[in-house]
Protein backbone atom coordinates (compact mmCIF):
# COMPACT_ATOMS: atom_id res chain seq x y z
CA UNK A 1 0.00 0.00 0.00
CA UNK A 2 2.86 2.42 0.84
CA UNK A 3 4.33 1.90 -2.57
CA UNK A 4 1.00 2.77 -4.23
CA UNK A 5 0.75 6.13 -2.44
CA UNK A 6 3.48 7.63 -4.56
CA UNK A 7 3.18 5.98 -7.97
CA UNK A 8 5.17 8.80 -9.76
CA UNK A 9 8.07 9.08 -7.34
CA UNK A 10 10.30 6.97 -9.52
CA UNK A 11 9.95 9.55 -12.31
CA UNK A 12 11.17 12.51 -10.26
CA UNK A 13 14.84 11.58 -10.11
CA UNK A 14 15.26 10.98 -13.87
CA UNK A 15 13.46 14.26 -14.58
CA UNK A 16 15.81 16.08 -12.19
CA UNK A 17 18.84 14.51 -13.82
CA UNK A 18 17.54 15.37 -17.28
CA UNK A 19 16.98 19.00 -16.29
CA UNK A 20 20.44 19.22 -14.74
CA UNK A 21 22.00 17.67 -17.84
CA UNK A 22 20.24 20.21 -20.08
CA UNK A 23 21.49 23.06 -17.87
CA UNK A 24 25.08 21.79 -17.99
CA UNK A 25 24.86 21.35 -21.74
CA UNK A 26 23.52 24.88 -22.23
CA UNK A 27 26.24 26.25 -19.97
CA UNK A 28 28.90 24.33 -21.90
CA UNK A 29 27.55 25.54 -25.25
CA UNK A 30 27.41 29.14 -24.03
CA UNK A 31 31.01 29.19 -22.79
CA UNK A 32 32.19 27.33 -25.89
CA UNK A 33 30.53 29.96 -28.08
CA UNK A 34 32.00 32.72 -25.92
CA UNK A 35 35.50 31.22 -26.17
CA UNK A 36 35.20 30.93 -29.96
CA UNK A 37 33.97 34.52 -30.22
CA UNK A 38 36.71 35.96 -28.01
CA UNK A 39 39.39 33.85 -29.68
CA UNK A 40 38.24 34.91 -33.16
CA UNK A 41 38.24 38.54 -32.09
CA UNK A 42 41.77 38.28 -30.68
CA UNK A 43 43.01 36.56 -33.84
CA UNK A 44 41.37 39.24 -36.00
CA UNK A 45 42.94 42.07 -33.98
CA UNK A 46 46.36 40.43 -34.06
CA UNK A 47 46.11 39.77 -37.81
CA UNK A 48 45.02 43.35 -38.51
CA UNK A 49 47.91 44.66 -36.42
CA UNK A 50 50.35 42.32 -38.17
CA UNK A 51 49.23 43.33 -41.68
CA UNK A 52 49.52 47.01 -40.74
CA UNK A 53 52.94 46.75 -39.10
CA UNK A 54 54.55 44.05 -41.23
CA UNK A 55 54.75 45.19 -44.85
CA UNK A 56 57.88 43.39 -45.91
CA UNK A 57 56.49 42.41 -49.33
CA UNK A 58 55.68 46.03 -50.12
CA UNK A 59 59.13 47.12 -48.97
CA UNK A 60 60.85 44.49 -51.13
CA UNK A 61 58.72 45.39 -54.16
CA UNK A 62 59.57 49.10 -53.90
CA UNK A 63 63.29 48.45 -53.48
CA UNK A 64 63.50 45.83 -56.24
CA UNK A 65 61.54 47.98 -58.69
CA UNK A 66 64.04 50.79 -58.14
CA UNK A 67 66.98 48.39 -58.47
CA UNK A 68 65.73 46.74 -61.66
CA UNK A 69 65.23 50.14 -63.31
CA UNK A 70 68.80 51.14 -62.39
CA UNK A 71 67.88 53.86 -59.91
CA UNK A 72 69.67 52.32 -56.90
CA UNK A 73 72.39 49.78 -56.29
CA UNK A 74 74.18 48.16 -53.37
CA UNK A 75 75.79 44.93 -52.15
CA UNK A 76 72.45 43.47 -50.99
CA UNK A 77 70.46 44.26 -54.15
CA UNK A 78 71.32 41.18 -56.18
CA UNK A 79 70.70 38.83 -53.26
CA UNK A 80 67.37 40.50 -52.47
CA UNK A 81 65.94 40.90 -55.96
CA UNK A 82 67.65 38.38 -58.26
CA UNK A 83 69.04 35.32 -56.49
CA UNK A 84 66.65 35.79 -53.52
CA UNK A 85 69.24 34.56 -51.03
CA UNK A 86 68.27 37.44 -48.75
CA UNK A 87 64.79 36.95 -47.36
CA UNK A 88 62.67 38.27 -44.53
CA UNK A 89 61.83 36.11 -41.51
CA UNK A 90 60.06 37.03 -38.28
CA UNK A 91 58.55 40.51 -38.23
CA UNK A 92 59.85 42.79 -35.45
CA UNK A 93 58.25 46.04 -36.63
CA UNK A 94 56.73 48.37 -34.05
CA UNK A 95 55.95 51.23 -36.48
CA UNK A 96 54.50 50.89 -40.01
CA UNK A 97 57.10 53.26 -41.49
CA UNK A 98 60.05 51.43 -39.89
CA UNK A 99 60.03 47.85 -41.13
CA UNK A 100 62.22 45.47 -39.15
CA UNK A 101 62.66 41.73 -39.71
CA UNK A 102 64.87 38.89 -38.69
CA UNK A 103 66.44 37.72 -41.92
CA UNK A 104 68.86 35.28 -43.52
CA UNK A 105 71.45 36.38 -46.06
CA UNK A 106 73.46 33.56 -47.63
CA UNK A 107 72.84 31.40 -44.53
CA UNK A 108 73.99 34.20 -42.21
CA UNK A 109 71.46 35.56 -39.69
CA UNK A 110 70.84 39.29 -39.70
CA UNK A 111 68.29 42.02 -39.10
CA UNK A 112 66.70 43.68 -42.14
CA UNK A 113 65.44 47.26 -41.80
CA UNK A 114 63.51 49.18 -44.42
CA UNK A 115 61.89 52.63 -44.47
CA UNK A 116 58.37 52.68 -45.87
CA UNK A 117 57.19 56.26 -45.50
CA UNK A 118 58.60 59.74 -45.20
CA UNK A 119 58.37 61.52 -41.87
CA UNK A 120 58.15 65.24 -42.47
CA UNK A 121 57.65 66.32 -38.86
CA UNK A 122 59.39 66.06 -35.54
CA UNK A 123 57.56 63.65 -33.24
CA UNK A 124 59.49 62.39 -30.23
CA UNK A 125 57.07 59.52 -29.83
CA UNK A 126 57.56 58.07 -33.29
CA UNK A 127 60.34 59.47 -35.43
CA UNK A 128 63.48 61.49 -34.90
CA UNK A 129 64.69 61.35 -38.49
CA UNK A 130 62.66 63.76 -40.66
CA UNK A 131 63.41 62.89 -44.27
CA UNK A 132 63.10 66.02 -46.39
CA UNK A 133 63.26 64.46 -49.86
CA UNK A 134 59.82 64.62 -51.45
CA UNK A 135 60.84 62.03 -54.08
CA UNK A 136 62.84 59.12 -52.72
CA UNK A 137 66.25 58.47 -54.35
CA UNK A 138 66.19 61.77 -56.26
CA UNK A 139 69.73 62.73 -55.17
CA UNK A 140 72.38 62.88 -56.47
CA UNK A 141 71.18 63.55 -60.00
CA UNK A 142 72.70 62.14 -63.17
CA UNK A 143 75.88 63.98 -64.11
CA UNK A 144 76.93 64.64 -60.51
CA UNK A 145 80.68 64.19 -60.16
CA UNK A 146 82.34 62.38 -57.26
CA UNK A 147 83.72 65.70 -56.02
CA UNK A 148 80.26 67.24 -56.08
CA UNK A 149 78.87 64.24 -54.21
CA UNK A 150 81.61 64.64 -51.60
CA UNK A 151 80.56 68.26 -51.14
CA UNK A 152 76.93 67.20 -50.70
CA UNK A 153 77.88 64.65 -48.05
CA UNK A 154 80.17 67.15 -46.32
CA UNK A 155 77.37 69.74 -46.13
CA UNK A 156 74.98 67.12 -44.76
CA UNK A 157 77.45 66.11 -42.06
CA UNK A 158 78.11 69.73 -41.15
CA UNK A 159 74.36 70.25 -40.65
CA UNK A 160 73.98 67.05 -38.64
CA UNK A 161 77.21 66.94 -36.65
CA UNK A 162 78.32 70.54 -36.50
CA UNK A 163 81.56 72.05 -37.72
CA UNK A 164 83.92 69.21 -36.82
CA UNK A 165 87.53 69.36 -37.93
CA UNK A 166 87.66 65.79 -39.27
CA UNK A 167 84.50 65.64 -41.39
CA UNK A 168 86.59 65.04 -44.51
CA UNK A 169 87.75 61.73 -43.04
CA UNK A 170 84.13 60.72 -42.44
CA UNK A 171 83.23 61.64 -46.03
CA UNK A 172 85.98 59.35 -47.32
CA UNK A 173 84.76 56.60 -44.99
CA UNK A 174 81.25 56.94 -46.39
CA UNK A 175 82.54 56.67 -49.96
CA UNK A 176 84.33 53.46 -49.01
CA UNK A 177 81.12 52.02 -47.56
CA UNK A 178 79.07 53.22 -50.55
CA UNK A 179 81.35 51.31 -52.94
CA UNK A 180 79.41 48.10 -52.43
CA UNK A 181 81.07 46.08 -55.21
CA UNK A 182 84.55 47.25 -54.14
CA UNK A 183 85.59 48.26 -57.65
CA UNK A 184 87.12 51.52 -56.46
CA UNK A 185 84.32 53.65 -57.93
CA UNK A 186 80.95 54.80 -56.62
CA UNK A 187 78.22 54.42 -59.22
CA UNK A 188 75.18 56.68 -59.41
CA UNK A 189 72.97 53.92 -58.01
CA UNK A 190 75.34 53.36 -55.08
CA UNK A 191 75.49 57.11 -54.46
CA UNK A 192 71.67 57.35 -54.41
CA UNK A 193 71.50 54.48 -51.91
CA UNK A 194 74.19 56.04 -49.72
CA UNK A 195 72.49 59.44 -49.76
CA UNK A 196 69.15 57.93 -48.71
CA UNK A 197 70.82 55.94 -45.93
CA UNK A 198 72.74 58.95 -44.62
CA UNK A 199 69.41 60.54 -43.68
CA UNK A 200 69.07 57.75 -41.07
CA UNK A 201 70.87 58.27 -37.78
CA UNK A 202 71.28 54.55 -37.12
CA UNK A 203 73.10 53.95 -40.39
CA UNK A 204 75.38 56.93 -39.82
CA UNK A 205 76.16 55.74 -36.30
CA UNK A 206 76.95 52.20 -37.51
CA UNK A 207 79.47 53.63 -39.96
CA UNK A 208 81.04 55.96 -37.38
CA UNK A 209 81.27 53.23 -34.71
CA UNK A 210 81.95 50.29 -37.03
CA UNK A 211 85.05 49.28 -35.06
CA UNK A 212 83.34 49.39 -31.64
CA UNK A 213 82.32 46.08 -30.09
CA UNK A 214 78.90 47.23 -28.83
CA UNK A 215 77.67 48.41 -32.24
CA UNK A 216 76.14 45.84 -34.63
CA UNK A 217 78.05 45.50 -37.89
CA UNK A 218 76.60 46.64 -41.20
CA UNK A 219 76.29 43.63 -43.53
CA UNK A 220 74.99 45.38 -46.64
CA UNK A 221 72.35 47.66 -48.13
CA UNK A 222 70.14 48.30 -51.15
CA UNK A 223 68.50 51.69 -51.43
CA UNK A 224 67.43 52.68 -47.93
CA UNK A 225 67.09 49.02 -46.93
CA UNK A 226 70.04 47.77 -44.90
CA UNK A 227 71.08 44.56 -43.17
CA UNK A 228 72.89 44.52 -39.84
CA UNK A 229 74.19 41.66 -37.76
CA UNK A 230 71.66 40.04 -35.46
CA UNK A 231 71.91 40.13 -31.68
CA UNK A 232 71.59 36.72 -30.07
CA UNK A 233 69.68 37.81 -26.96
CA UNK A 234 67.31 40.73 -27.55
CA UNK A 235 65.65 40.59 -24.13
CA UNK A 236 67.92 42.29 -21.62
CA UNK A 237 66.33 40.44 -18.73
CA UNK A 238 63.72 37.71 -18.39
CA UNK A 239 62.42 35.62 -21.25
CA UNK A 240 60.39 36.49 -24.33
CA UNK A 241 57.23 34.45 -24.88
CA UNK A 242 54.61 34.41 -27.66
CA UNK A 243 51.66 36.73 -26.98
CA UNK A 244 49.23 33.77 -26.85
CA UNK A 245 51.11 32.25 -23.91
CA UNK A 246 51.44 35.65 -22.21
CA UNK A 247 47.64 35.90 -21.98
CA UNK A 248 47.38 32.85 -19.73
CA UNK A 249 50.35 33.43 -17.41
CA UNK A 250 49.62 35.20 -14.08
CA UNK A 251 51.71 38.30 -13.43
CA UNK A 252 53.26 36.85 -10.26
CA UNK A 253 54.39 33.70 -12.06
CA UNK A 254 55.64 35.83 -14.96
CA UNK A 255 57.91 37.81 -12.60
CA UNK A 256 59.24 34.55 -11.17
CA UNK A 257 60.05 33.34 -14.69
CA UNK A 258 61.85 36.60 -15.48
CA UNK A 259 63.96 36.27 -12.33
CA UNK A 260 64.75 32.65 -13.20
CA UNK A 261 66.01 33.52 -16.71
CA UNK A 262 67.78 36.76 -15.76
CA UNK A 263 71.60 36.65 -16.05
CA UNK A 264 73.57 36.30 -12.84
CA UNK A 265 74.93 39.39 -11.09
CA UNK A 266 78.49 39.10 -12.48
CA UNK A 267 77.05 38.87 -15.99
CA UNK A 268 74.69 41.76 -15.30
CA UNK A 269 77.72 43.79 -14.24
CA UNK A 270 79.48 42.96 -17.52
CA UNK A 271 76.43 44.07 -19.51
CA UNK A 272 76.21 47.28 -17.46
CA UNK A 273 79.89 48.03 -18.08
CA UNK A 274 79.28 47.52 -21.79
CA UNK A 275 76.44 50.04 -21.66
CA UNK A 276 78.71 52.60 -20.00
CA UNK A 277 81.35 52.01 -22.67
CA UNK A 278 78.77 52.50 -25.41
CA UNK A 279 77.53 55.75 -23.84
CA UNK A 280 81.14 56.93 -23.76
CA UNK A 281 81.52 56.01 -27.45
CA UNK A 282 78.47 57.98 -28.57
CA UNK A 283 78.75 60.95 -26.22
CA UNK A 284 82.42 61.56 -26.90
CA UNK A 285 82.61 60.15 -30.41
CA UNK A 286 85.24 61.00 -33.01
CA UNK A 287 82.76 63.08 -35.04
CA UNK A 288 80.77 64.89 -32.37
CA UNK A 289 78.36 63.98 -29.62
CA UNK A 290 75.28 61.79 -29.96
CA UNK A 291 72.39 61.71 -27.47
CA UNK A 292 70.24 58.71 -26.53
CA UNK A 293 66.63 59.90 -26.66
CA UNK A 294 65.22 56.49 -25.69
CA UNK A 295 66.92 54.44 -22.98
CA UNK A 296 64.35 51.62 -23.00
CA UNK A 297 65.69 48.14 -22.30
CA UNK A 298 64.10 46.88 -25.54
CA UNK A 299 66.86 48.70 -27.45
CA UNK A 300 69.57 46.66 -25.74
CA UNK A 301 70.72 43.06 -26.04
CA UNK A 302 73.78 40.91 -25.54
CA UNK A 303 75.65 38.02 -27.12
CA UNK A 304 76.61 34.61 -25.75
CA UNK A 305 79.63 36.18 -24.00
CA UNK A 306 77.35 38.74 -22.28
CA UNK A 307 78.85 41.64 -24.20
CA UNK A 308 76.31 44.43 -24.67
CA UNK A 309 74.99 44.83 -28.22
CA UNK A 310 72.66 47.57 -29.36
CA UNK A 311 69.48 46.25 -30.95
CA UNK A 312 67.97 49.54 -32.11
CA UNK A 313 69.88 52.84 -32.45
CA UNK A 314 67.27 54.88 -34.34
CA UNK A 315 66.62 57.11 -31.32
CA UNK A 316 70.31 58.02 -30.90
CA UNK A 317 70.71 61.39 -32.61
CA UNK A 318 73.52 63.92 -33.15
CA UNK A 319 73.46 66.62 -30.48
CA UNK A 320 73.83 69.45 -33.00
CA UNK A 321 71.05 68.09 -35.21
CA UNK A 322 68.71 67.65 -32.25
CA UNK A 323 69.27 71.23 -31.10
CA UNK A 324 68.43 72.50 -34.58
CA UNK A 325 65.30 70.37 -34.74
CA UNK A 326 64.10 71.60 -31.34
CA UNK A 327 64.86 75.19 -32.31
CA UNK A 328 62.97 74.80 -35.57
CA UNK A 329 59.94 73.15 -33.91
CA UNK A 330 59.67 75.96 -31.35
CA UNK A 331 59.40 78.66 -34.01
mmCIF file of N, CA, C and O in Angstrom, residues 111-168:
data_model
loop_
_atom_site.group_PDB
_atom_site.id
_atom_site.type_symbol
_atom_site.label_atom_id
_atom_site.label_comp_id
_atom_site.label_asym_id
_atom_site.label_seq_id
_atom_site.Cartn_x
_atom_site.Cartn_y
_atom_site.Cartn_z
ATOM 1 N N UNK A 111 69.511 41.242 -39.317
ATOM 2 C CA UNK A 111 68.291 42.022 -39.104
ATOM 3 C C UNK A 111 68.134 42.955 -40.299
ATOM 4 O O UNK A 111 69.057 43.711 -40.630
ATOM 5 N N UNK A 112 66.983 42.875 -40.959
ATOM 6 C CA UNK A 112 66.701 43.685 -42.137
ATOM 7 C C UNK A 112 65.819 44.858 -41.726
ATOM 8 O O UNK A 112 64.786 44.669 -41.083
ATOM 9 N N UNK A 113 66.226 46.068 -42.118
ATOM 10 C CA UNK A 113 65.444 47.264 -41.804
ATOM 11 C C UNK A 113 65.170 48.024 -43.093
ATOM 12 O O UNK A 113 66.048 48.168 -43.938
ATOM 13 N N UNK A 114 63.948 48.505 -43.201
ATOM 14 C CA UNK A 114 63.513 49.185 -44.418
ATOM 15 C C UNK A 114 62.582 50.328 -44.042
ATOM 16 O O UNK A 114 61.753 50.187 -43.139
ATOM 17 N N UNK A 115 62.721 51.451 -44.735
ATOM 18 C CA UNK A 115 61.889 52.632 -44.465
ATOM 19 C C UNK A 115 60.756 52.661 -45.487
ATOM 20 O O UNK A 115 60.999 52.629 -46.681
ATOM 21 N N UNK A 116 59.529 52.741 -44.986
ATOM 22 C CA UNK A 116 58.368 52.677 -45.873
ATOM 23 C C UNK A 116 57.768 54.032 -46.204
ATOM 24 O O UNK A 116 57.200 54.223 -47.265
ATOM 25 N N UNK A 117 57.842 54.982 -45.287
ATOM 26 C CA UNK A 117 57.186 56.259 -45.496
ATOM 27 C C UNK A 117 58.118 57.380 -45.101
ATOM 28 O O UNK A 117 59.041 57.188 -44.313
ATOM 29 N N UNK A 118 57.839 58.565 -45.572
ATOM 30 C CA UNK A 118 58.603 59.740 -45.201
ATOM 31 C C UNK A 118 57.997 60.377 -43.978
ATOM 32 O O UNK A 118 56.785 60.473 -43.846
ATOM 33 N N UNK A 119 58.829 60.810 -43.060
ATOM 34 C CA UNK A 119 58.366 61.519 -41.873
ATOM 35 C C UNK A 119 58.784 62.970 -41.995
ATOM 36 O O UNK A 119 59.960 63.290 -41.939
ATOM 37 N N UNK A 120 57.836 63.856 -42.190
ATOM 38 C CA UNK A 120 58.145 65.244 -42.466
ATOM 39 C C UNK A 120 57.951 66.132 -41.252
ATOM 40 O O UNK A 120 57.846 67.339 -41.364
ATOM 41 N N UNK A 121 57.863 65.530 -40.063
ATOM 42 C CA UNK A 121 57.652 66.323 -38.862
ATOM 43 C C UNK A 121 58.458 65.722 -37.727
ATOM 44 O O UNK A 121 58.867 64.576 -37.779
ATOM 45 N N UNK A 122 58.649 66.515 -36.713
ATOM 46 C CA UNK A 122 59.395 66.060 -35.539
ATOM 47 C C UNK A 122 58.412 65.556 -34.502
ATOM 48 O O UNK A 122 57.604 66.308 -33.991
ATOM 49 N N UNK A 123 58.462 64.252 -34.220
ATOM 50 C CA UNK A 123 57.563 63.648 -33.239
ATOM 51 C C UNK A 123 58.402 62.742 -32.355
ATOM 52 O O UNK A 123 58.858 61.691 -32.787
ATOM 53 N N UNK A 124 58.596 63.145 -31.104
ATOM 54 C CA UNK A 124 59.490 62.391 -30.227
ATOM 55 C C UNK A 124 58.928 61.018 -29.896
ATOM 56 O O UNK A 124 59.645 60.148 -29.440
ATOM 57 N N UNK A 125 57.641 60.817 -30.126
ATOM 58 C CA UNK A 125 57.065 59.517 -29.826
ATOM 59 C C UNK A 125 57.226 58.519 -30.953
ATOM 60 O O UNK A 125 57.077 57.330 -30.758
ATOM 61 N N UNK A 126 57.506 58.992 -32.164
ATOM 62 C CA UNK A 126 57.564 58.073 -33.292
ATOM 63 C C UNK A 126 58.855 58.167 -34.078
ATOM 64 O O UNK A 126 59.505 57.184 -34.336
ATOM 65 N N UNK A 127 59.262 59.349 -34.446
ATOM 66 C CA UNK A 127 60.340 59.466 -35.426
ATOM 67 C C UNK A 127 61.222 60.659 -35.120
ATOM 68 O O UNK A 127 60.745 61.754 -34.886
ATOM 69 N N UNK A 128 62.531 60.413 -35.130
ATOM 70 C CA UNK A 128 63.483 61.495 -34.898
ATOM 71 C C UNK A 128 64.318 61.764 -36.141
ATOM 72 O O UNK A 128 65.327 62.431 -36.069
ATOM 73 N N UNK A 129 63.909 61.222 -37.271
ATOM 74 C CA UNK A 129 64.687 61.352 -38.485
ATOM 75 C C UNK A 129 63.802 61.907 -39.608
ATOM 76 O O UNK A 129 63.338 61.169 -40.478
ATOM 77 N N UNK A 130 63.491 63.201 -39.592
ATOM 78 C CA UNK A 130 62.660 63.756 -40.658
ATOM 79 C C UNK A 130 63.387 63.686 -41.987
ATOM 80 O O UNK A 130 64.489 64.195 -42.119
ATOM 81 N N UNK A 131 62.780 63.049 -42.969
ATOM 82 C CA UNK A 131 63.409 62.890 -44.274
ATOM 83 C C UNK A 131 62.803 63.915 -45.210
ATOM 84 O O UNK A 131 61.619 63.878 -45.516
ATOM 85 N N UNK A 132 63.603 64.842 -45.696
ATOM 86 C CA UNK A 132 63.099 66.022 -46.386
ATOM 87 C C UNK A 132 62.929 65.818 -47.887
ATOM 88 O O UNK A 132 62.390 66.668 -48.559
ATOM 89 N N UNK A 133 63.430 64.688 -48.433
ATOM 90 C CA UNK A 133 63.259 64.461 -49.856
ATOM 91 C C UNK A 133 61.807 64.134 -50.153
ATOM 92 O O UNK A 133 61.241 63.218 -49.572
ATOM 93 N N UNK A 134 61.195 64.888 -51.072
ATOM 94 C CA UNK A 134 59.822 64.617 -51.455
ATOM 95 C C UNK A 134 59.762 63.369 -52.330
ATOM 96 O O UNK A 134 58.857 62.567 -52.247
ATOM 97 N N UNK A 135 60.744 63.209 -53.235
ATOM 98 C CA UNK A 135 60.843 62.035 -54.078
ATOM 99 C C UNK A 135 62.038 61.214 -53.603
ATOM 100 O O UNK A 135 63.162 61.708 -53.566
ATOM 101 N N UNK A 136 61.774 59.965 -53.249
ATOM 102 C CA UNK A 136 62.844 59.122 -52.721
ATOM 103 C C UNK A 136 63.854 58.795 -53.823
ATOM 104 O O UNK A 136 63.476 58.550 -54.977
ATOM 105 N N UNK A 137 65.147 58.790 -53.453
ATOM 106 C CA UNK A 137 66.255 58.474 -54.349
ATOM 107 C C UNK A 137 66.374 59.482 -55.501
ATOM 108 O O UNK A 137 66.723 59.120 -56.627
ATOM 109 N N UNK A 138 66.071 60.745 -55.204
ATOM 110 C CA UNK A 138 66.191 61.766 -56.256
ATOM 111 C C UNK A 138 67.558 62.430 -56.251
ATOM 112 O O UNK A 138 67.863 63.211 -57.160
ATOM 113 N N UNK A 139 68.400 62.137 -55.246
ATOM 114 C CA UNK A 139 69.729 62.733 -55.166
ATOM 115 C C UNK A 139 70.755 61.638 -54.957
ATOM 116 O O UNK A 139 70.488 60.644 -54.282
ATOM 117 N N UNK A 140 71.962 61.830 -55.523
ATOM 118 C CA UNK A 140 72.378 62.876 -56.469
ATOM 119 C C UNK A 140 71.803 62.625 -57.856
ATOM 120 O O UNK A 140 71.436 61.500 -58.190
ATOM 121 N N UNK A 141 71.737 63.655 -58.652
ATOM 122 C CA UNK A 141 71.184 63.545 -59.999
ATOM 123 C C UNK A 141 72.244 63.060 -60.983
ATOM 124 O O UNK A 141 73.441 63.080 -60.688
ATOM 125 N N UNK A 142 71.780 62.613 -62.127
ATOM 126 C CA UNK A 142 72.704 62.145 -63.165
ATOM 127 C C UNK A 142 73.627 63.286 -63.607
ATOM 128 O O UNK A 142 73.182 64.418 -63.800
ATOM 129 N N UNK A 143 74.892 62.980 -63.748
ATOM 130 C CA UNK A 143 75.876 63.984 -64.114
ATOM 131 C C UNK A 143 76.634 64.552 -62.929
ATOM 132 O O UNK A 143 77.597 65.316 -63.112
ATOM 133 N N UNK A 144 76.223 64.173 -61.703
ATOM 134 C CA UNK A 144 76.929 64.639 -60.508
ATOM 135 C C UNK A 144 78.290 63.970 -60.420
ATOM 136 O O UNK A 144 78.402 62.735 -60.490
ATOM 137 N N UNK A 145 79.328 64.744 -60.259
ATOM 138 C CA UNK A 145 80.680 64.194 -60.157
ATOM 139 C C UNK A 145 80.923 63.684 -58.732
ATOM 140 O O UNK A 145 80.174 63.995 -57.802
ATOM 141 N N UNK A 146 81.977 62.888 -58.589
ATOM 142 C CA UNK A 146 82.341 62.381 -57.261
ATOM 143 C C UNK A 146 82.675 63.537 -56.323
ATOM 144 O O UNK A 146 82.301 63.532 -55.143
ATOM 145 N N UNK A 147 83.370 64.544 -56.857
ATOM 146 C CA UNK A 147 83.725 65.697 -56.025
ATOM 147 C C UNK A 147 82.476 66.435 -55.561
ATOM 148 O O UNK A 147 82.386 66.847 -54.397
ATOM 149 N N UNK A 148 81.504 66.577 -56.445
ATOM 150 C CA UNK A 148 80.257 67.239 -56.075
ATOM 151 C C UNK A 148 79.502 66.414 -55.025
ATOM 152 O O UNK A 148 78.922 66.972 -54.084
ATOM 153 N N UNK A 149 79.525 65.101 -55.188
ATOM 154 C CA UNK A 149 78.871 64.235 -54.206
ATOM 155 C C UNK A 149 79.561 64.354 -52.852
ATOM 156 O O UNK A 149 78.903 64.362 -51.803
ATOM 157 N N UNK A 150 80.882 64.441 -52.852
ATOM 158 C CA UNK A 150 81.610 64.645 -51.601
ATOM 159 C C UNK A 150 81.180 65.941 -50.922
ATOM 160 O O UNK A 150 81.000 65.982 -49.689
ATOM 161 N N UNK A 151 80.994 66.980 -51.702
ATOM 162 C CA UNK A 151 80.562 68.263 -51.137
ATOM 163 C C UNK A 151 79.153 68.161 -50.562
ATOM 164 O O UNK A 151 78.856 68.738 -49.510
ATOM 165 N N UNK A 152 78.280 67.414 -51.216
ATOM 166 C CA UNK A 152 76.931 67.201 -50.700
ATOM 167 C C UNK A 152 76.974 66.486 -49.351
ATOM 168 O O UNK A 152 76.294 66.880 -48.391
ATOM 169 N N UNK A 153 77.776 65.424 -49.289
ATOM 170 C CA UNK A 153 77.881 64.651 -48.054
ATOM 171 C C UNK A 153 78.508 65.498 -46.950
ATOM 172 O O UNK A 153 78.068 65.462 -45.791
ATOM 173 N N UNK A 154 79.512 66.276 -47.306
ATOM 174 C CA UNK A 154 80.168 67.146 -46.318
ATOM 175 C C UNK A 154 79.172 68.158 -45.745
ATOM 176 O O UNK A 154 79.131 68.386 -44.527
ATOM 177 N N UNK A 155 78.361 68.761 -46.599
ATOM 178 C CA UNK A 155 77.372 69.736 -46.131
ATOM 179 C C UNK A 155 76.330 69.071 -45.239
ATOM 180 O O UNK A 155 75.892 69.654 -44.236
ATOM 181 N N UNK A 156 75.935 67.854 -45.585
ATOM 182 C CA UNK A 156 74.979 67.122 -44.756
ATOM 183 C C UNK A 156 75.557 66.839 -43.371
ATOM 184 O O UNK A 156 74.883 67.030 -42.348
ATOM 185 N N UNK A 157 76.811 66.395 -43.343
ATOM 186 C CA UNK A 157 77.452 66.109 -42.059
ATOM 187 C C UNK A 157 77.630 67.371 -41.223
ATOM 188 O O UNK A 157 77.491 67.341 -39.996
ATOM 189 N N UNK A 158 77.941 68.471 -41.877
ATOM 190 C CA UNK A 158 78.108 69.727 -41.150
ATOM 191 C C UNK A 158 76.792 70.152 -40.504
ATOM 192 O O UNK A 158 76.780 70.666 -39.378
ATOM 193 N N UNK A 159 75.673 69.910 -41.212
ATOM 194 C CA UNK A 159 74.364 70.253 -40.650
ATOM 195 C C UNK A 159 73.979 69.305 -39.526
ATOM 196 O O UNK A 159 73.365 69.714 -38.534
ATOM 197 N N UNK A 160 74.342 68.045 -39.643
ATOM 198 C CA UNK A 160 73.981 67.052 -38.639
ATOM 199 C C UNK A 160 74.912 67.068 -37.424
ATOM 200 O O UNK A 160 74.458 66.991 -36.275
ATOM 201 N N UNK A 161 76.210 67.141 -37.695
ATOM 202 C CA UNK A 161 77.211 66.939 -36.649
ATOM 203 C C UNK A 161 77.868 68.221 -36.175
ATOM 204 O O UNK A 161 78.622 68.195 -35.195
ATOM 205 N N UNK A 162 77.637 69.310 -36.864
ATOM 206 C CA UNK A 162 78.316 70.542 -36.503
ATOM 207 C C UNK A 162 79.623 70.680 -37.270
ATOM 208 O O UNK A 162 80.012 69.817 -38.071
ATOM 209 N N UNK A 163 80.315 71.749 -37.002
ATOM 210 C CA UNK A 163 81.560 72.054 -37.719
ATOM 211 C C UNK A 163 82.721 71.315 -37.072
ATOM 212 O O UNK A 163 83.520 71.888 -36.329
ATOM 213 N N UNK A 164 82.830 70.020 -37.348
ATOM 214 C CA UNK A 164 83.923 69.206 -36.822
ATOM 215 C C UNK A 164 85.140 69.314 -37.741
ATOM 216 O O UNK A 164 85.010 69.471 -38.952
ATOM 217 N N UNK A 165 86.317 69.194 -37.156
ATOM 218 C CA UNK A 165 87.533 69.359 -37.930
ATOM 219 C C UNK A 165 87.884 68.174 -38.804
ATOM 220 O O UNK A 165 88.691 68.297 -39.726
ATOM 221 N N UNK A 166 87.279 67.005 -38.543
ATOM 222 C CA UNK A 166 87.663 65.791 -39.274
ATOM 223 C C UNK A 166 86.519 65.244 -40.122
ATOM 224 O O UNK A 166 86.449 64.040 -40.370
ATOM 225 N N UNK A 167 85.632 66.105 -40.582
ATOM 226 C CA UNK A 167 84.503 65.639 -41.386
ATOM 227 C C UNK A 167 84.963 65.074 -42.729
ATOM 228 O O UNK A 167 84.303 64.202 -43.294
ATOM 229 N N UNK A 168 86.077 65.558 -43.239
ATOM 230 C CA UNK A 168 86.585 65.035 -44.511
ATOM 231 C C UNK A 168 86.934 63.554 -44.401
ATOM 232 O O UNK A 168 86.724 62.780 -45.351
#
